[in-house]
CSV table of C-alpha atoms in Angstrom, one decimal:
chain,number,residue,atom,x,y,z
A,27,MET,CA,111.5,101.4,144.4
A,28,PRO,CA,112.0,103.8,141.6
A,29,ASN,CA,110.6,102.4,138.9
A,30,ILE,CA,107.4,101.5,140.5
A,31,GLU,CA,106.6,105.3,141.2
A,32,LYS,CA,108.2,106.3,138.1
A,33,GLN,CA,105.4,104.2,136.5
A,34,ILE,CA,102.9,105.8,138.8
A,35,GLU,CA,103.4,108.9,137.5
A,36,ALA,CA,102.9,107.6,134.5
A,37,LEU,CA,100.6,106.1,135.0
A,38,LYS,CA,99.0,109.2,136.8
A,39,ALA,CA,99.5,111.3,134.2
A,40,GLU,CA,98.2,108.9,131.3
A,41,ILE,CA,94.8,108.8,133.2
A,42,THR,CA,94.5,112.4,133.2
A,43,ARG,CA,94.9,112.6,129.7
A,44,LEU,CA,91.9,110.2,129.3
A,45,GLU,CA,89.8,111.9,131.8
A,46,LYS,CA,90.3,115.4,129.5
A,47,GLU,CA,90.2,113.6,125.9
A,48,GLN,CA,86.5,112.1,127.7
A,49,LEU,CA,85.4,115.6,128.3
A,50,LYS,CA,86.2,117.5,125.6
A,51,ALA,CA,84.3,114.2,123.8
A,52,ASP,CA,81.0,114.9,126.1
A,53,GLN,CA,81.2,118.2,125.3
A,54,GLU,CA,81.7,117.8,121.4
A,55,LYS,CA,78.5,115.5,122.3
A,56,ARG,CA,76.4,117.9,123.9
A,57,ALA,CA,77.1,120.5,120.8
A,58,LEU,CA,76.8,118.5,118.4
A,59,ARG,CA,73.7,117.5,120.2
A,60,ASN,CA,72.4,121.6,120.6
A,61,ALA,CA,73.4,122.1,117.3
A,62,SER,CA,71.3,119.3,115.9
A,63,GLU,CA,68.1,120.1,118.1
A,64,GLN,CA,68.1,123.6,116.8
A,65,ILE,CA,68.5,122.7,112.7
A,66,THR,CA,65.4,120.3,114.1
A,67,ALA,CA,63.6,123.8,115.3
A,68,ILE,CA,64.3,126.2,112.8
A,69,LEU,CA,63.3,123.3,109.7
A,70,LYS,CA,60.1,122.7,111.4
A,71,GLU,CA,59.4,126.4,111.4
A,72,ASN,CA,60.1,127.1,108.3
A,73,ASP,CA,58.0,124.1,107.2
A,74,VAL,CA,61.2,122.4,105.7
A,75,SER,CA,61.6,118.7,105.9
A,76,PHE,CA,65.0,117.1,106.8
A,77,GLU,CA,65.5,115.7,103.2
A,78,ALA,CA,65.5,118.7,101.5
A,79,TYR,CA,67.8,120.2,104.0
A,80,ILE,CA,69.9,117.6,103.1
A,81,GLY,CA,69.8,117.6,99.4
A,82,TYR,CA,70.3,121.5,99.9
A,83,GLN,CA,73.8,120.9,101.5
A,84,LEU,CA,74.3,117.4,99.2
A,85,LYS,CA,77.2,118.5,98.2
A,86,LYS,CA,79.2,118.7,102.3
A,87,VAL,CA,77.7,115.7,102.7
A,88,SER,CA,78.9,113.8,100.4
A,89,ARG,CA,82.3,114.8,100.8
A,90,ILE,CA,82.5,114.2,105.2
A,91,VAL,CA,81.0,110.7,104.0
A,92,ASP,CA,83.3,110.3,101.8
A,93,LYS,CA,86.0,111.1,104.0
A,94,LEU,CA,84.4,109.3,107.4
A,95,LEU,CA,84.3,106.4,105.3
A,96,GLU,CA,87.7,106.4,104.2
A,97,LYS,CA,88.8,106.5,107.8
A,98,GLN,CA,86.8,103.3,109.2
A,99,ALA,CA,88.4,101.7,105.4
A,100,THR,CA,92.1,102.5,106.9
A,101,LYS,CA,90.7,101.7,110.6
A,102,ALA,CA,89.8,98.5,109.1
A,103,SER,CA,92.7,97.2,106.9
A,104,ALA,CA,95.3,98.7,109.3
A,105,PRO,CA,95.3,95.7,111.6
A,106,VAL,CA,95.0,93.3,109.0
A,107,LYS,CA,98.0,94.8,106.8
A,108,LYS,CA,100.8,92.5,107.5
A,109,PRO,CA,104.6,93.5,107.3
A,110,VAL,CA,106.1,92.5,104.4
A,111,LYS,CA,109.5,91.3,104.8
A,112,SER,CA,112.0,91.7,101.3
A,113,ARG,CA,113.7,88.5,100.8
A,114,THR,CA,117.6,89.2,101.5
A,115,THR,CA,119.5,88.7,98.3
A,116,SER,CA,121.8,85.5,98.7
A,117,LYS,CA,125.5,87.6,98.0
A,118,ARG,CA,127.1,85.4,95.7
A,119,ARG,CA,129.9,84.2,95.5
A,120,GLN,CA,132.7,85.7,92.7
A,121,ALA,CA,134.2,83.1,90.7
A,122,VAL,CA,138.0,82.8,91.4
A,123,LYS,CA,139.5,84.8,88.6
A,124,SER,CA,142.4,82.8,87.2
A,125,LYS,CA,145.8,84.0,86.4
A,126,ALA,CA,145.7,86.0,83.1
A,127,LYS,CA,147.3,84.1,80.7
A,128,ILE,CA,149.8,85.5,78.5
A,129,THR,CA,148.6,85.2,75.2
A,130,VAL,CA,151.6,84.5,73.0
A,131,LYS,CA,152.4,86.0,69.7
A,132,ILE,CA,153.9,84.4,66.8
A,133,PRO,CA,154.9,86.4,64.3
A,134,ALA,CA,154.7,85.6,60.0
A,135,GLY,CA,157.3,82.6,58.9
A,136,GLN,CA,157.2,79.0,58.4
A,137,TYR,CA,157.4,76.6,61.7
A,138,GLY,CA,158.5,72.8,61.6
A,139,LYS,CA,160.2,70.4,64.2
A,140,LEU,CA,157.2,70.5,66.6
A,141,PRO,CA,157.2,67.4,68.6
A,142,ALA,CA,153.6,66.2,68.0
A,143,GLN,CA,153.9,66.5,64.2
A,144,PRO,CA,158.1,66.7,63.3
A,145,GLU,CA,157.6,66.1,59.3
A,146,GLN,CA,154.7,69.0,59.2
A,147,VAL,CA,155.2,72.7,57.4
A,148,PHE,CA,153.0,75.8,58.9
A,149,ASP,CA,153.3,78.5,56.9
A,150,VAL,CA,151.6,81.8,59.2
A,151,LYS,CA,150.8,84.8,57.5
A,152,GLU,CA,150.6,87.7,58.4
A,153,LYS,CA,147.3,88.1,59.2
A,154,GLY,CA,145.3,85.6,59.9
A,155,PRO,CA,144.5,82.5,62.9
A,156,ARG,CA,147.5,81.3,64.0
A,157,PRO,CA,146.8,77.2,64.7
A,158,LYS,CA,146.3,76.0,67.5
A,159,ILE,CA,148.8,73.6,67.6
A,160,LEU,CA,152.0,76.4,67.0
A,161,LYS,CA,150.2,79.1,70.2
A,162,ALA,CA,149.8,75.7,72.1
A,163,TYR,CA,153.4,74.7,71.8
A,164,ALA,CA,154.8,77.9,72.2
A,165,GLU,CA,152.6,78.7,75.3
A,166,GLU,CA,154.5,75.6,77.1
A,167,ILE,CA,157.4,75.9,76.4
A,168,GLY,CA,158.1,79.7,75.8
A,169,LEU,CA,158.2,82.2,73.4
A,170,GLU,CA,162.1,82.7,72.8
A,171,ALA,CA,163.2,78.9,73.0
A,172,PHE,CA,160.0,78.0,70.3
A,173,LEU,CA,161.1,80.0,67.8
A,174,SER,CA,164.8,79.2,68.3
A,175,GLN,CA,164.1,75.8,68.0
A,176,CYS,CA,160.5,75.8,65.4
A,177,ARG,CA,161.3,78.9,62.9
A,178,ILE,CA,162.4,78.1,59.4
A,179,ASN,CA,163.5,81.0,58.1
């Protein structure tokens, strides 16, 4: 019951508001009609045409017409506009980070006795690239074991 009473009160308030708007619109119509009649009467008394009057007031009239046309255009285009939904970007999974590889730094010198190539001797200089086969074997067994097993000098 209280909801119905609240709705009735809300509707009564809406009706009074609409009645006030209607009275205001009627007063505006009457005022505009009176102003129009007075302007036409003054123009007839002075033998001036309505076109000449509008030509004299052209800047004001064109501004007003432009404003009215813009209002009509926005009212007409407002229902046509559909709300644009922005696409939600899919959250990409971060790549699983692999454990950081421990890079083995092989010191300069001569190395041999590798299981893959036992007779070959590798000469590693102070600067420059290390042979891949040496690096792979050193990473496999560990640097200290590699140095004790494969280092020649």
